[in-house]
């Protein structure tokens, strides 16, 4: 399915290039300044947890007038983008996340009449719930009159978002748009209240190859990896330094849209979840898995892109996870419910009952069925206890 979508997308890209070349100079951003200042992300005092809701591939277009794909015939007349919005709202009510992460293809640009309006509508449930949220781009968000940069520039000023266009990196250019990190602080009344005990990284995996000698999807570039490596090293050093120095690095999670080439090696016997379509990864391997392994703090990476895959598989100590297709204007499979992934990091307590760093990271999926069925609960990572001699 991803391959068929890629062929369609290449035609769309060619058409849009003509439009963009004549209209780019006339595009005026309708984004406004953020009106709601956000406090730092922090673990809850009530249960020592931090919960993330991952929403992949909403493919939002024009709301009620945009019909659903791959649903039963009986659902066609009443199904639209509004079903996607309703699913987000159901999940917010059911899981009460601390952060929502939108992992790309938030809108299907080619089918939008006004991409700025569509972007606002797609993220509206998070905004109206007054929840912090973050977003990266997929390969379809920019297929309209807005460039990738302009899409991110529309997202960043929205209320309650922590998204950024790109960080400052020694005056050097970083490829893509939407590369940034977020820190989740320790419990408010603990010794780690001023330290990031969970680090979140967001990267732009691109759309399609810009190298004439390489076909297929985009990939995470060396400039992005250099920024990631330096940022990870600094955060690890800070965590292990005074005050309240720690013996081990805080765990990290990474979010981007297009899966890594290494995901192709997984077989059904080695995963938790379902693999039912070819892996839509880049044909070029830029080495980002090795970069994450060498960083030493990454425990899991989360992607979207392939809507009919929803599995996690472990490779070289890192869990590589799909969320499964969320949106109703995205290709799917009739009878296979749209779905989403929940990720929970939990703190540990010491012998005195004081909150410490992250002890474990677990995940499960929820289905957009009558009961919001919870499936495939698994532990992604557990802190290794240091032996005493």
Steps between C-alpha positions, in 0.01 A plus 500: 500500500780740583656432159174585319467812707857595412422486125199723552704736711770543235236619252360735761849634575562577132170686472557690820847608392342700219247656737755579769740661258235752402329554835772468764576871491135574570454266795446697818509317832173517693667365814470717807713535810454234767268635768540231764835462682568140597667374817780243470398140433514311826407165655176488697509516878203267521645187341856572392416452134523691175262390226542567127231450237646438153274594209631390160369582154179694558501603129255777588363698203182711502290365783148375442527523122802267495386141487664197657709241319492124545194467721196277455243615239247558777736756659584706192207744508558611859878466534732800458796685651271565795538134594872562536432800722257296710760226546757749630244637746403151617864418564561820693203425725594135548875531557544859621850527353764744620621555142362424155753427226386524139748302291439640154255500209285708730323637194479362148608819329392406148136472607482820704334816372678711762791318671526757780136441593547124475806510727307693762207258481722193521659612828184655643421216745837544674462878507144497632602249768785737598753218476866540404568352159785459253507424130735389226432495127436204274521473124152641430471808724664733247312387187310827466581868452712489818859380504629274779652801671175692477304206641724493809481879525122468519520230766752660737291804608189293576381488859628224728753370251865446589597447137796691356618565147867428571750560780806723488805286431824699492367707211483189282206402284303196611320313224123480515249684714383384839818375666491570875507341844286523812594433861271341755598608850497284812238512772440852628595430861787262427874554469461457123244777460748709302636221282360341186430139594350417160629648174287521187642554153308596187650485151386573147546182297420693182262414221671373185860466391654817359798305364451420129695179546279372782131425468232471764441666833712751690723427799656658807806694379852533650432856622199378699697212644784732602252720688341194661834355614617827653169567674485147639858521630432833673182377666671185621789701642261734680308209649820346635632830641436689822264589648331162555738317269374165368698185421315418178361704211133593488311299236408658169223446245512607134212588266507536120272401212672265253628168642867404481623246240591258779131449577481278191683218681219438750291188458164433663664265749723777639249782546206596717220625279418455133707532184275486196652733243850553358724738694487844336854601594765692305713301257807676641617419852637815665611315812263655752446171683873480561498863614229425756683189621824693542322778691421242765185653646232418241261226612235522227417677175146558370388546141191500280480494119398134449141503619445124507802429719466553874781291647803549722823311443826513692827556316836569663337595827251746351129433449383615154125558514216590268181657628272370225282719279284749690320710239189413301608687188806277487522160336417221739311174505126463546436307818846573640431789740700822487737510796745693711790433737538599864842515666546531878824573686492418872727628775649289777524573872795444727492321836379819669211537260649796312440528126804432282559455126314294239476131584298366206333587170189312390265527203168379365266579213138611497253419222225731380230246565202503735711441809825673401654155537843488662740253338864389493616638834877455528803628685739686271773556756576440866789651690773249578584477865868551573643207693670558832829321568 
